[in-house]
mmCIF file of C-alpha atoms and ligand atoms in Angstrom:
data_model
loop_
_atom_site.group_PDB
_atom_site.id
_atom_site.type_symbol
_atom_site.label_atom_id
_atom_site.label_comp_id
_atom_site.label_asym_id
_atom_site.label_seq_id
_atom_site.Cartn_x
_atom_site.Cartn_y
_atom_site.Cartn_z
ATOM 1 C CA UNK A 1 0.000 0.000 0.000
ATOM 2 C CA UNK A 2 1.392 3.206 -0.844
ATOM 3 C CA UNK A 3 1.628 5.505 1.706
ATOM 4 C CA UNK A 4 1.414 9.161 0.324
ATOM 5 C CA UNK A 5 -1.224 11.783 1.315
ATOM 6 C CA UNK A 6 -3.774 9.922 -1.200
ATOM 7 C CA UNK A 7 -7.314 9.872 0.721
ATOM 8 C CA UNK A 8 -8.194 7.036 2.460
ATOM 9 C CA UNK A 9 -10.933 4.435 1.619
ATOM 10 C CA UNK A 10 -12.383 1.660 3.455
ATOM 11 C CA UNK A 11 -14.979 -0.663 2.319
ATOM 12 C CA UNK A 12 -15.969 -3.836 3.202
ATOM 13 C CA UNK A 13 -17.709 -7.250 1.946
ATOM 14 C CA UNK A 14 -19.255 -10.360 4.022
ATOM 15 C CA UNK A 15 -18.192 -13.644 2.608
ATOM 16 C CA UNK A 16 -21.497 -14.885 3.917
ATOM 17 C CA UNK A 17 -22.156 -17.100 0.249
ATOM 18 C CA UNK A 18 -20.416 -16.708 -3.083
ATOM 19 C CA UNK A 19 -19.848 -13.222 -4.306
ATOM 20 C CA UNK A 20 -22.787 -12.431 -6.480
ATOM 21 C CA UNK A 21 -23.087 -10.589 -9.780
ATOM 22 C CA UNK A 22 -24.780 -7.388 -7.341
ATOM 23 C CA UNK A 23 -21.444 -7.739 -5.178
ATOM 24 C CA UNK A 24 -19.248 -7.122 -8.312
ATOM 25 C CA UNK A 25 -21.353 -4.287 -10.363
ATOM 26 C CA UNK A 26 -22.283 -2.192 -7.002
ATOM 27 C CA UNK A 27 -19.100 -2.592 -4.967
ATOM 28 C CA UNK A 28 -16.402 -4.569 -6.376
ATOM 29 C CA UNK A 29 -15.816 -3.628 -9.956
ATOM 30 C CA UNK A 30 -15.792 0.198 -8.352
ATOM 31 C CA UNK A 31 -12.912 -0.944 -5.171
ATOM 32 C CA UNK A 32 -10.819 -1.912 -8.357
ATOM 33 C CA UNK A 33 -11.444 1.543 -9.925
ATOM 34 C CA UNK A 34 -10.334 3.554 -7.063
ATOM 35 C CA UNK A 35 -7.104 1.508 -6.428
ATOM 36 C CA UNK A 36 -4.666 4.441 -8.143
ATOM 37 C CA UNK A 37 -6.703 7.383 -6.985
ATOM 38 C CA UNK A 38 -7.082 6.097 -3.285
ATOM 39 C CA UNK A 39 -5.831 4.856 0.116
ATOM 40 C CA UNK A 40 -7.884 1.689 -0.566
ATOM 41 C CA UNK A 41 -8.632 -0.128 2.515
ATOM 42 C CA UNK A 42 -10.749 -3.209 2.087
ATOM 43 C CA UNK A 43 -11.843 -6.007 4.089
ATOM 44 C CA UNK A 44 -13.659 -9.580 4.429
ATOM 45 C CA UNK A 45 -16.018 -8.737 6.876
ATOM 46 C CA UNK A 46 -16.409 -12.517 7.772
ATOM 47 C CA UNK A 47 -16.900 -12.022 11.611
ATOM 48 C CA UNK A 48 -20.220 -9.967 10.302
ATOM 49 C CA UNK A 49 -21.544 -13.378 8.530
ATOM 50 C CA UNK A 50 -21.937 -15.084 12.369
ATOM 51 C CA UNK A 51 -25.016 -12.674 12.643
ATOM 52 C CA UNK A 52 -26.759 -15.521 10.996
ATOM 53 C CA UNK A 53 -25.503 -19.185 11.309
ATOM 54 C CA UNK A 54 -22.926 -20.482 9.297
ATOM 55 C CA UNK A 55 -22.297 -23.941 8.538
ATOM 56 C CA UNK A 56 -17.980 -24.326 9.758
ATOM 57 C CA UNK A 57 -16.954 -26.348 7.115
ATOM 58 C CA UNK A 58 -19.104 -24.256 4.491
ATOM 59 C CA UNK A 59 -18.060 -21.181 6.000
ATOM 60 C CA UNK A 60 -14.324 -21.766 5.980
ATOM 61 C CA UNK A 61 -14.521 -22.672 1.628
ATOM 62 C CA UNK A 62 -16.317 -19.517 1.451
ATOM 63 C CA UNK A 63 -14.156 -17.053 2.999
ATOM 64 C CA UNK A 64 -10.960 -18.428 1.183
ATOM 65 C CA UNK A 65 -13.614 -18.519 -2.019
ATOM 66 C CA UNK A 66 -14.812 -15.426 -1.615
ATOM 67 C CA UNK A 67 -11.228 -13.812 -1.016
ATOM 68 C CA UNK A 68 -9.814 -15.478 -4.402
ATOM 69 C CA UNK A 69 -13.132 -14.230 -6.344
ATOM 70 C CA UNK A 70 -12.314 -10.659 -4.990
ATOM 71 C CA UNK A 71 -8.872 -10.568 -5.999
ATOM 72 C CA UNK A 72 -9.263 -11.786 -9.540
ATOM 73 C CA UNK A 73 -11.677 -9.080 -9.770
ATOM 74 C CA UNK A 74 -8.609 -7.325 -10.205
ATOM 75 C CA UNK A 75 -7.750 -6.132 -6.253
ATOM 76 C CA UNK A 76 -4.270 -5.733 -6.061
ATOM 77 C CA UNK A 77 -2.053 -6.848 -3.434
ATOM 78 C CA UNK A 78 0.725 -4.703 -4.072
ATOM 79 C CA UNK A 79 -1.843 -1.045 -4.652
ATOM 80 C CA UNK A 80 -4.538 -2.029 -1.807
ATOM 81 C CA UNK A 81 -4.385 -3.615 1.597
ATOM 82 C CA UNK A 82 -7.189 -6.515 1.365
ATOM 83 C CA UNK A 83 -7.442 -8.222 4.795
ATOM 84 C CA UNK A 84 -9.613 -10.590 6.762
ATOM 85 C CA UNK A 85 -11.118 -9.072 9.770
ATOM 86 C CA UNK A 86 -11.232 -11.997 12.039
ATOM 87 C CA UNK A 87 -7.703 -12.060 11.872
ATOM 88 C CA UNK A 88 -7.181 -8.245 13.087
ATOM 89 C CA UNK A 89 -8.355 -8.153 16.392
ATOM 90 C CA UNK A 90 -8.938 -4.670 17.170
ATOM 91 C CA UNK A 91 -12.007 -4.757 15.190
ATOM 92 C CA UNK A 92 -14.013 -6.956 17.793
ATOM 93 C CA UNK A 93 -12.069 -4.642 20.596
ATOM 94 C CA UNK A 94 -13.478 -1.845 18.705
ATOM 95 C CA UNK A 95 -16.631 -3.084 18.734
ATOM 96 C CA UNK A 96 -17.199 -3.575 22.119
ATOM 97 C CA UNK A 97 -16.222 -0.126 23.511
ATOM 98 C CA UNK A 98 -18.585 1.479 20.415
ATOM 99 C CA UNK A 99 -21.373 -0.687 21.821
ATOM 100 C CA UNK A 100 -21.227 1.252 24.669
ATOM 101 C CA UNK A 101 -21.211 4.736 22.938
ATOM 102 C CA UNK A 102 -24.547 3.744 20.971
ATOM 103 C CA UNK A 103 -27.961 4.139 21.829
ATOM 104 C CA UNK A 104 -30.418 0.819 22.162
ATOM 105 C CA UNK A 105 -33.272 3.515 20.551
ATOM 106 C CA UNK A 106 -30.654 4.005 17.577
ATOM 107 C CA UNK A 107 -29.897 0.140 16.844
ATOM 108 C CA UNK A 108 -33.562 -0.542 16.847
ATOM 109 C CA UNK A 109 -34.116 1.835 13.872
ATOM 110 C CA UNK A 110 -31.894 0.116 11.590
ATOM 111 C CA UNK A 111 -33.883 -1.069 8.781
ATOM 112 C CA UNK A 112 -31.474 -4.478 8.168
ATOM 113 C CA UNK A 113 -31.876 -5.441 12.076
ATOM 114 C CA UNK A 114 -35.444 -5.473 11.229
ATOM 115 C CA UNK A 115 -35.704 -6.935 7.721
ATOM 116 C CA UNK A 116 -32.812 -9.645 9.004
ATOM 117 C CA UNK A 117 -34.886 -10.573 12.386
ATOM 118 C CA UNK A 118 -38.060 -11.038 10.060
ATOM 119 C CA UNK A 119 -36.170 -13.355 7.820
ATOM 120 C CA UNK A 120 -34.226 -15.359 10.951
ATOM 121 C CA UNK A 121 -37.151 -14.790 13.681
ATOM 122 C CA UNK A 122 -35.548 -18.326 15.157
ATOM 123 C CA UNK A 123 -31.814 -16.671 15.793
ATOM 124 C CA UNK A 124 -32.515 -12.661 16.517
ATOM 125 C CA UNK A 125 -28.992 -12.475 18.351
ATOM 126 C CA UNK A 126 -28.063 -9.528 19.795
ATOM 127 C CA UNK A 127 -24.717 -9.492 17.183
ATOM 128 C CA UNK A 128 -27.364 -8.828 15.089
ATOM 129 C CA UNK A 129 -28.476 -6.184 16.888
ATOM 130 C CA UNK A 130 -25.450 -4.465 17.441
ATOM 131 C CA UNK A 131 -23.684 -4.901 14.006
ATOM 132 C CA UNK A 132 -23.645 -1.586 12.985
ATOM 133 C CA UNK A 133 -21.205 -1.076 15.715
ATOM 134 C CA UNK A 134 -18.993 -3.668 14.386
ATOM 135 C CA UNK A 135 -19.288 -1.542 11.259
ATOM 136 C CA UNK A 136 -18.635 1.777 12.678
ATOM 137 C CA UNK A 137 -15.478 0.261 13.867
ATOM 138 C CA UNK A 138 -13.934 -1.279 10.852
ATOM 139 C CA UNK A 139 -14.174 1.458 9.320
ATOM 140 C CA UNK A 140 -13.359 4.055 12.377
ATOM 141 C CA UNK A 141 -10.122 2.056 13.094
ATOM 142 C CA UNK A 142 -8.423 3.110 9.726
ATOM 143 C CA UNK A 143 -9.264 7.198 9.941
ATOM 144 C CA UNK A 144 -11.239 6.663 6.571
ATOM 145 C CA UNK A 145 -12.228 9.459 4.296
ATOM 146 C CA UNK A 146 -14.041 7.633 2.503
ATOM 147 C CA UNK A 147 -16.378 5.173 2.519
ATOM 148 C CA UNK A 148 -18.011 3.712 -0.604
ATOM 149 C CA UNK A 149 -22.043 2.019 0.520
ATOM 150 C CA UNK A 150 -24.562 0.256 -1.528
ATOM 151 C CA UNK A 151 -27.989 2.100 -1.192
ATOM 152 C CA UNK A 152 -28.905 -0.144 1.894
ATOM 153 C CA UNK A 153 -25.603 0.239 3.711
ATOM 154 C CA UNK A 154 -26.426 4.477 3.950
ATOM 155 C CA UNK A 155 -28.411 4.368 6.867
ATOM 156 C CA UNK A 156 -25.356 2.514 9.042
ATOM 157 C CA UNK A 157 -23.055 4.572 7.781
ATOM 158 C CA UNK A 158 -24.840 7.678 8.758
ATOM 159 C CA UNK A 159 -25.137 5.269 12.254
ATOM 160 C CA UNK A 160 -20.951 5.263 12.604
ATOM 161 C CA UNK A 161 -21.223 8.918 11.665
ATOM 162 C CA UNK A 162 -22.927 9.556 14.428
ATOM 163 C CA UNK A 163 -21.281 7.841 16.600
ATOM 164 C CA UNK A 164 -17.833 9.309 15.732
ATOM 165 C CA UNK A 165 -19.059 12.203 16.588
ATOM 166 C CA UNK A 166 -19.980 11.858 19.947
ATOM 167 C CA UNK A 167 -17.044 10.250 21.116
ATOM 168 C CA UNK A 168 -15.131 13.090 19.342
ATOM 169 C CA UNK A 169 -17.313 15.706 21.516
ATOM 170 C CA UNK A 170 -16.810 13.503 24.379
ATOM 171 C CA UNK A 171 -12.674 12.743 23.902
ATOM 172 C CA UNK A 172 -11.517 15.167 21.605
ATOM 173 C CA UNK A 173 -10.789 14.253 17.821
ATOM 174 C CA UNK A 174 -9.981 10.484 18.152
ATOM 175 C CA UNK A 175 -12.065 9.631 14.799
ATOM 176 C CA UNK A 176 -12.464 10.810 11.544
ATOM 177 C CA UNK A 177 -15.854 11.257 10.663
ATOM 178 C CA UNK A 178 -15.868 9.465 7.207
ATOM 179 C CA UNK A 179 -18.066 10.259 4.376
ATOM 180 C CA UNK A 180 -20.101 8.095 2.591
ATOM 181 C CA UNK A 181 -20.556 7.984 -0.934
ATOM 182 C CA UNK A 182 -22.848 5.899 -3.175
ATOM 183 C CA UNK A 183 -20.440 5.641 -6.610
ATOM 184 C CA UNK A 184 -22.277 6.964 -10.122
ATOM 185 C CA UNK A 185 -21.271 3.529 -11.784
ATOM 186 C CA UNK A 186 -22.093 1.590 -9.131
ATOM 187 C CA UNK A 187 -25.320 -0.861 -10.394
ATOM 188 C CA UNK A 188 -28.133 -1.955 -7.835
ATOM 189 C CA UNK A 189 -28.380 -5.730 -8.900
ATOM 190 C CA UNK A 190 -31.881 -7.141 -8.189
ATOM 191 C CA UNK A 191 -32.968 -10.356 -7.730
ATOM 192 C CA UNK A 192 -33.802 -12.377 -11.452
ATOM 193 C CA UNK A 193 -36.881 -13.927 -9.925
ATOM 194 C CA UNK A 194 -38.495 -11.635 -7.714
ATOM 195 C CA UNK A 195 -36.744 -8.123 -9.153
ATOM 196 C CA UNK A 196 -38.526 -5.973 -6.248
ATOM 197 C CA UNK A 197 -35.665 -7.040 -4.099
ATOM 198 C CA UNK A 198 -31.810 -7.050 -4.616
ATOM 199 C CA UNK A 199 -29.808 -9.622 -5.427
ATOM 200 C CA UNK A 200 -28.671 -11.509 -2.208
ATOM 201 C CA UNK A 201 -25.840 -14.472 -1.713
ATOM 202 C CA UNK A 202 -28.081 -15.168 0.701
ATOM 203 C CA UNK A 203 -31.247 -15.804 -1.744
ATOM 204 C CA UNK A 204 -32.715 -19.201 -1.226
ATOM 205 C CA UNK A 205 -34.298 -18.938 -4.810
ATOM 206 C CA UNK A 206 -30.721 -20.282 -6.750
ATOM 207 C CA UNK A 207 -32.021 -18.702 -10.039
ATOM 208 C CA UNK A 208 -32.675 -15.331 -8.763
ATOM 209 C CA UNK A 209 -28.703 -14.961 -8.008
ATOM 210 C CA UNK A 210 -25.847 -14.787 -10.318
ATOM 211 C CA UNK A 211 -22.504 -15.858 -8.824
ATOM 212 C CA UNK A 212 -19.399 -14.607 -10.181
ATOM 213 C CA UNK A 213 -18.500 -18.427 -10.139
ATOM 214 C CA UNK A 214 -21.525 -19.822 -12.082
ATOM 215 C CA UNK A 215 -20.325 -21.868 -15.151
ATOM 216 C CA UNK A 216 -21.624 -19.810 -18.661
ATOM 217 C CA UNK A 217 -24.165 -22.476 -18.971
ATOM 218 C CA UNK A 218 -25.830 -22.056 -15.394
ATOM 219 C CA UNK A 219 -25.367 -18.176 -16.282
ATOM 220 C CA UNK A 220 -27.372 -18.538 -19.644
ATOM 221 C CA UNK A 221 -29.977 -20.474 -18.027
ATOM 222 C CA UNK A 222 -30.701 -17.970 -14.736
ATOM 223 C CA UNK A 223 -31.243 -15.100 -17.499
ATOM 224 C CA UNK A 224 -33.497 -17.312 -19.542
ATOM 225 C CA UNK A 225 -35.825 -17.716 -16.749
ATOM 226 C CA UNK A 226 -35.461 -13.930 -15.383
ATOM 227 C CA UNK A 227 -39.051 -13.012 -14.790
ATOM 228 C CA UNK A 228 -39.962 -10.088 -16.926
ATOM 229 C CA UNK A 229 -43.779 -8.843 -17.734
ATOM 230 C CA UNK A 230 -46.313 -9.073 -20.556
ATOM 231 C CA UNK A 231 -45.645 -6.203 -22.781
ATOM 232 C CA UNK A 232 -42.807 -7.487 -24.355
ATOM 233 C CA UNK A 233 -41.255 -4.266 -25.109
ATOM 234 C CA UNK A 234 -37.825 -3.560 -24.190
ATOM 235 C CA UNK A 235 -38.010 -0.098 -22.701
ATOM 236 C CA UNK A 236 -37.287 1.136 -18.911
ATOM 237 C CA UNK A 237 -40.530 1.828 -16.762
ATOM 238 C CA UNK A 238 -43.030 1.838 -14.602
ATOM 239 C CA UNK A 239 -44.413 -1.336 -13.391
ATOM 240 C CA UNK A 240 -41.466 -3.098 -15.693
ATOM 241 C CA UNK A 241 -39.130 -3.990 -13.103
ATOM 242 C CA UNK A 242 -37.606 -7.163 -14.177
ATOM 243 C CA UNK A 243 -37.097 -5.654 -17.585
ATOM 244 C CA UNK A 244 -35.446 -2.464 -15.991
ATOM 245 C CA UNK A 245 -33.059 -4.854 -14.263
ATOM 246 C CA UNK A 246 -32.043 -6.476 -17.186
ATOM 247 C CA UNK A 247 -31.492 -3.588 -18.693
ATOM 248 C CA UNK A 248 -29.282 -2.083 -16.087
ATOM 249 C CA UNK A 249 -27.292 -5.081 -15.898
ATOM 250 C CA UNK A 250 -26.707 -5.011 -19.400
ATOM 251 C CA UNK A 251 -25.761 -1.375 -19.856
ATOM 252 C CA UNK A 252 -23.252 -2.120 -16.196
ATOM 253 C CA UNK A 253 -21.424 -4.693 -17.998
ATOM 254 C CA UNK A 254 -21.311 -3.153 -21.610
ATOM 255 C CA UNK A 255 -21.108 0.494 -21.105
ATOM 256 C CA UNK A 256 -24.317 1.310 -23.219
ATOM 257 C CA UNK A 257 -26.989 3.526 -22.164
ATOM 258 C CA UNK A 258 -30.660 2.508 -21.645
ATOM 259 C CA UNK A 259 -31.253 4.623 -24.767
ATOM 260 C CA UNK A 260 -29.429 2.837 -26.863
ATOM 261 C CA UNK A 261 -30.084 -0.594 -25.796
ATOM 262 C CA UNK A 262 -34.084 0.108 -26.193
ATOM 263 C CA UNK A 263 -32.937 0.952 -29.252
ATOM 264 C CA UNK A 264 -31.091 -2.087 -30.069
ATOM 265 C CA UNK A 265 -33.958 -4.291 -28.559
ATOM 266 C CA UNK A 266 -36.498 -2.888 -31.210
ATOM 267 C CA UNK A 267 -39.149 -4.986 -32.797
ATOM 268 C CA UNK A 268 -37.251 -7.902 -31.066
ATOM 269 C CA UNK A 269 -38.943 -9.996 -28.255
ATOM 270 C CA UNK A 270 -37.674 -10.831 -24.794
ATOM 271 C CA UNK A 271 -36.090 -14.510 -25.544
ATOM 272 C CA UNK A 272 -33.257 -12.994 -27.802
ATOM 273 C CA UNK A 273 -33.099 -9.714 -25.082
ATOM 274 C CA UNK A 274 -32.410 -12.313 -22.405
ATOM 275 C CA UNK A 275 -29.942 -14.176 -24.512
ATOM 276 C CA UNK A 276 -28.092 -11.607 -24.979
ATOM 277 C CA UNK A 277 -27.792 -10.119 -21.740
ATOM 278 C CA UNK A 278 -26.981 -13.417 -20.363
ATOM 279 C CA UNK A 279 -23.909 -13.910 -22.926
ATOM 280 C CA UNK A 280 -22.514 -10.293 -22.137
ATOM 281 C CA UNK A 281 -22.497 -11.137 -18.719
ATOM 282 C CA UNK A 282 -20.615 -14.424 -19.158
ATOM 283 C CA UNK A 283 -18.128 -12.801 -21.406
ATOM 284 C CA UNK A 284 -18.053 -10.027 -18.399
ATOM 285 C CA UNK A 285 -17.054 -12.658 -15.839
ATOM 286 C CA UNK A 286 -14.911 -14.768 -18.126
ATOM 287 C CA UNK A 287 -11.934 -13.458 -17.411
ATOM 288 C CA UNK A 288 -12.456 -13.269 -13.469
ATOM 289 C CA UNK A 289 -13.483 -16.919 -13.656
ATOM 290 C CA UNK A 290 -10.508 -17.682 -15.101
ATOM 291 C CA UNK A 291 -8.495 -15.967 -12.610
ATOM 292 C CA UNK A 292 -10.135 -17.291 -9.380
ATOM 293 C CA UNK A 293 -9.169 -20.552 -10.712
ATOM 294 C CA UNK A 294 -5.451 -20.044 -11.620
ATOM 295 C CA UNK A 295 -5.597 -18.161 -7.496
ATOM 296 C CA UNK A 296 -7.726 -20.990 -5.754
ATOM 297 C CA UNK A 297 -4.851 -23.446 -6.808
ATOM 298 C CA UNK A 298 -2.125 -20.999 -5.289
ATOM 299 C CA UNK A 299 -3.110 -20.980 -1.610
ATOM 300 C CA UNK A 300 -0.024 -20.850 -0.339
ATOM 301 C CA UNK A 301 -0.120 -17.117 -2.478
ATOM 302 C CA UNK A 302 -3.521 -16.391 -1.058
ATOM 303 C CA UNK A 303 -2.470 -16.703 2.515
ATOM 304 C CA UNK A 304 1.088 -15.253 1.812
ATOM 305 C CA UNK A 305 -1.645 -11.781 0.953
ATOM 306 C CA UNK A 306 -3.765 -12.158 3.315
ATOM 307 C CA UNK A 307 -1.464 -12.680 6.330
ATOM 308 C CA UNK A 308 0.699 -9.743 4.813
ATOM 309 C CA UNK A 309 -2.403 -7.271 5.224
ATOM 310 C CA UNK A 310 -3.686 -8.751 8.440
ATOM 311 C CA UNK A 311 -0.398 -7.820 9.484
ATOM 312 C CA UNK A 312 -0.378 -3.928 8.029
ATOM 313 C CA UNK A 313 -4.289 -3.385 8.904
ATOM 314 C CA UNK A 314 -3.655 -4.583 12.806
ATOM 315 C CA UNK A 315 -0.220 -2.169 13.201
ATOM 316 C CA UNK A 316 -2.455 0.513 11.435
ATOM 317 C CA UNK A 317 -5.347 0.187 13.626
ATOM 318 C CA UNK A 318 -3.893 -0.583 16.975
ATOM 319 C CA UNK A 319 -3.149 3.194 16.527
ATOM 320 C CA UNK A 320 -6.796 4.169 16.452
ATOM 321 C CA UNK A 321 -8.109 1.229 18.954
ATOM 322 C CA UNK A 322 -5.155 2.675 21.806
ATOM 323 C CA UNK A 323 -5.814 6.354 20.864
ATOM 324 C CA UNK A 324 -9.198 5.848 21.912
ATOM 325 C CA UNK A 325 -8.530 3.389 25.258
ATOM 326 C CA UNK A 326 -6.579 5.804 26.471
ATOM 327 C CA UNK A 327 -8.792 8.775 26.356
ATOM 328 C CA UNK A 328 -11.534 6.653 27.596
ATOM 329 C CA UNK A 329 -9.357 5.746 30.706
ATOM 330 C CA UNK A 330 -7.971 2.517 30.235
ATOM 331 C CA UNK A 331 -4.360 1.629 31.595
ATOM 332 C CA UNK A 332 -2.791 0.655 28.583
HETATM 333 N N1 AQP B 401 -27.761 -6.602 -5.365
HETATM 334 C C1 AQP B 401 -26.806 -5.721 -5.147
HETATM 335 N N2 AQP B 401 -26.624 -4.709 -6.034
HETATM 336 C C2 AQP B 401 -25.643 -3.809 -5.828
HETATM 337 N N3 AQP B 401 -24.789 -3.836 -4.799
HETATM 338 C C3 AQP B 401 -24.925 -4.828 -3.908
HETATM 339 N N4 AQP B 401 -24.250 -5.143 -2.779
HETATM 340 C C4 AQP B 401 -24.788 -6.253 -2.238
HETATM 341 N N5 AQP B 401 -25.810 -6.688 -2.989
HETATM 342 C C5 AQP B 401 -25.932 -5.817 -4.029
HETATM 343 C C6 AQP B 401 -23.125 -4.394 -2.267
HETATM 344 O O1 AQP B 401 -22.058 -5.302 -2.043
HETATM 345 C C7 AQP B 401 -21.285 -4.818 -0.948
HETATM 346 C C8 AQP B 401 -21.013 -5.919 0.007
HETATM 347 O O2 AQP B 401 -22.184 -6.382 0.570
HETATM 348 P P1 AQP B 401 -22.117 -7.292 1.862
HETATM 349 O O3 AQP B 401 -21.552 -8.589 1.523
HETATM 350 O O4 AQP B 401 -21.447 -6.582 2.963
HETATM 351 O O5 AQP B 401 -23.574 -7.430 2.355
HETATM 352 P P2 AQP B 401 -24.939 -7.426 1.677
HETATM 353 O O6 AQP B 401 -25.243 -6.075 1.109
HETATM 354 O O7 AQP B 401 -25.881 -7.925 2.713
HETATM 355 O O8 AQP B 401 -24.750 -8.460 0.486
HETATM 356 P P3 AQP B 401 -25.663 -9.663 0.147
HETATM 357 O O9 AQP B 401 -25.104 -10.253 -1.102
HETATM 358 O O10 AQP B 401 -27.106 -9.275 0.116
HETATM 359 O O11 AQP B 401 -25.369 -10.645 1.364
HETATM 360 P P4 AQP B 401 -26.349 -11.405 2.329
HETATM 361 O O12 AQP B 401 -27.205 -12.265 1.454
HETATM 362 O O13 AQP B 401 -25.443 -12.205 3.210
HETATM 363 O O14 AQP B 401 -27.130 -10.377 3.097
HETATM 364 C C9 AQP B 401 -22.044 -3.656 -0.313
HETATM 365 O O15 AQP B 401 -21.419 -2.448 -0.717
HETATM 366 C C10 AQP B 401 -23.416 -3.778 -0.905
HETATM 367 O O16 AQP B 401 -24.061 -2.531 -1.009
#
């Protein structure tokens, strides 16, 4: 990581399933585009994916998975520090003392805690609960500028906002109070089969989710079955959402704008729309796929990566995590 007065950014990803095709065009594709600009700062948020259990064996494939997928996405070792957060230990430290700097009244407003606890009512933990505050302090501990959000990740950010800045008016300026930003480019994937909700790794309807892993055939067929509506026109509107999905996907991965692909869809019908959307995403993904599987082989590379950033992100953040023991009072 280079170490000149570039801003800094953090950002973040749960390895809580494969990485999905909504992963890549909202955040990742855009972590790889700020590499040269920016400070880049990411993580794999995998203590975050406890929040709702994890099956061990399942959960270990996915985080090594899930950090190969990322990398062949184009994340460079050498340009960005890329760590796992389990392995940095100030982060749960963190955590804790935020916990107690953030109001029970607050939590309960998040709009996740509730949409998660509706969708888990058997496991409503209180990690769940309190996960923002696990947020806040990933991205507290590395003074970020910066932070880059999906749509539904604004309201916690606004939440570790907030919470820098009372324990700055409490302690003096121990945090920087990051800014959040939702990038131009950055798509908002939604789900093939029911497209009034986003595309999850989570989804327990397989064909509503594109992984970045899929093989082109299992790609072709999830777009062939993409609900869409009855009009069979290709044009972006009201009441059209699976159609307006497919359309954004296609102009994310080929650079064309919803103008011109309604005109390139003209007088034809939704099978060869689908088709074709379908192919430019599996030519999109090609090369990553080919990538992941040269890195998946190399482990020993992988953890020679990772452990290198665990080791930069925990002498970087012990900074921030003593900074703000001490002022609380802790001997240290
Ligand atoms: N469908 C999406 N479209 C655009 N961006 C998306 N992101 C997630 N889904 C879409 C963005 O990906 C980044 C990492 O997300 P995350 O892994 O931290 O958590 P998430 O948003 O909860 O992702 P999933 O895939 O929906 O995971 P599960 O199923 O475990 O809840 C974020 O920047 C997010 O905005």
């Amino acid at each position: 990581m280079e170490t000149e007065k570039k801003k800094i950014v953090f950002s973040a990803i749960q390895p809580s399933g494969t990485i999905t095709l909504g992963n890549y065009l909202g955040a990742v594709r855009n972590w790889v585009n700020m590499q040269d600009e920016f400070n880049c700062i990411y993580a794999l948020a995998d203590l975050h994916t406890i929040t709702v259990r994890q099956e061990p064996a399942v959960m270990r494939k996915n985080i090594l998975d899930a950090y190969a997928s990322i990398m062949a996405c184009g994340i460079d070792p050498e340009k960005s520090l890329f760590f796992i957060q389990s392995h940095v230990h100030t982060h749960a430290e963190l955590a804790w003392i935020l916990n107690c700097y953030t109001q029970f009244g607050e939590l309960s407003r998040m709009t996740q805690f509730k949409d998660k606890s509706a969708k888990h009512a058997d496991n409503i933990n209180a990690g769940l609960f309190t996960y923002p505050c696990l947020m806040a302090a990933d991205i507290l501990l590395y003074q970020a500028d910066m932070v880059p959000v999906g749509a539904d990740q604004k309201q916690h950010l606004e939440l570790s906002r907030d919470i820098a800045v009372r324990f700055n008016g409490l302690y003096g300026n121990v945090f920087k109070v990051p800014e959040g930003f939702i990038p131009k480019n950055g798509a908002r994937v939604m789900s093939l089969q029911d497209p009034t909700r986003k595309m999850s790794k989570s989804d327990e309807n397989v064909n509503g989710c594109v992984h970045l892993l899929d093989t082109p055939e299992v790609i072709m067929k999830k777009f062939k079955r993409a609900v869409t509506d009855s009009e069979a026109v290709v044009r972006y509107g009201e009441g059209k959402e699976g159609i307006n999905n497919l359309m954004s996907i296609y102009s994310a991965v080929t650079g064309k704008t919803l103008e011109e692909i309604e005109k390139e869809f003209e007088g034809k019908g939704y099978g060869d729309f689908k088709t074709t959307v379908g192919e430019a995403v599996v030519e999109a993904l090609r090369p990553i796929k080919t990538r992941y599987e040269q890195l998946i082989r190399d482990k020993a590379y992988l953890e020679e990566c990772y452990r290198k950033a665990d080791e930069t992100a925990l002498r970087f953040s012990r900074r921030t995590l003593s900074k703000a023991m001490k002022k609380i009072g802790f001997i240290l």
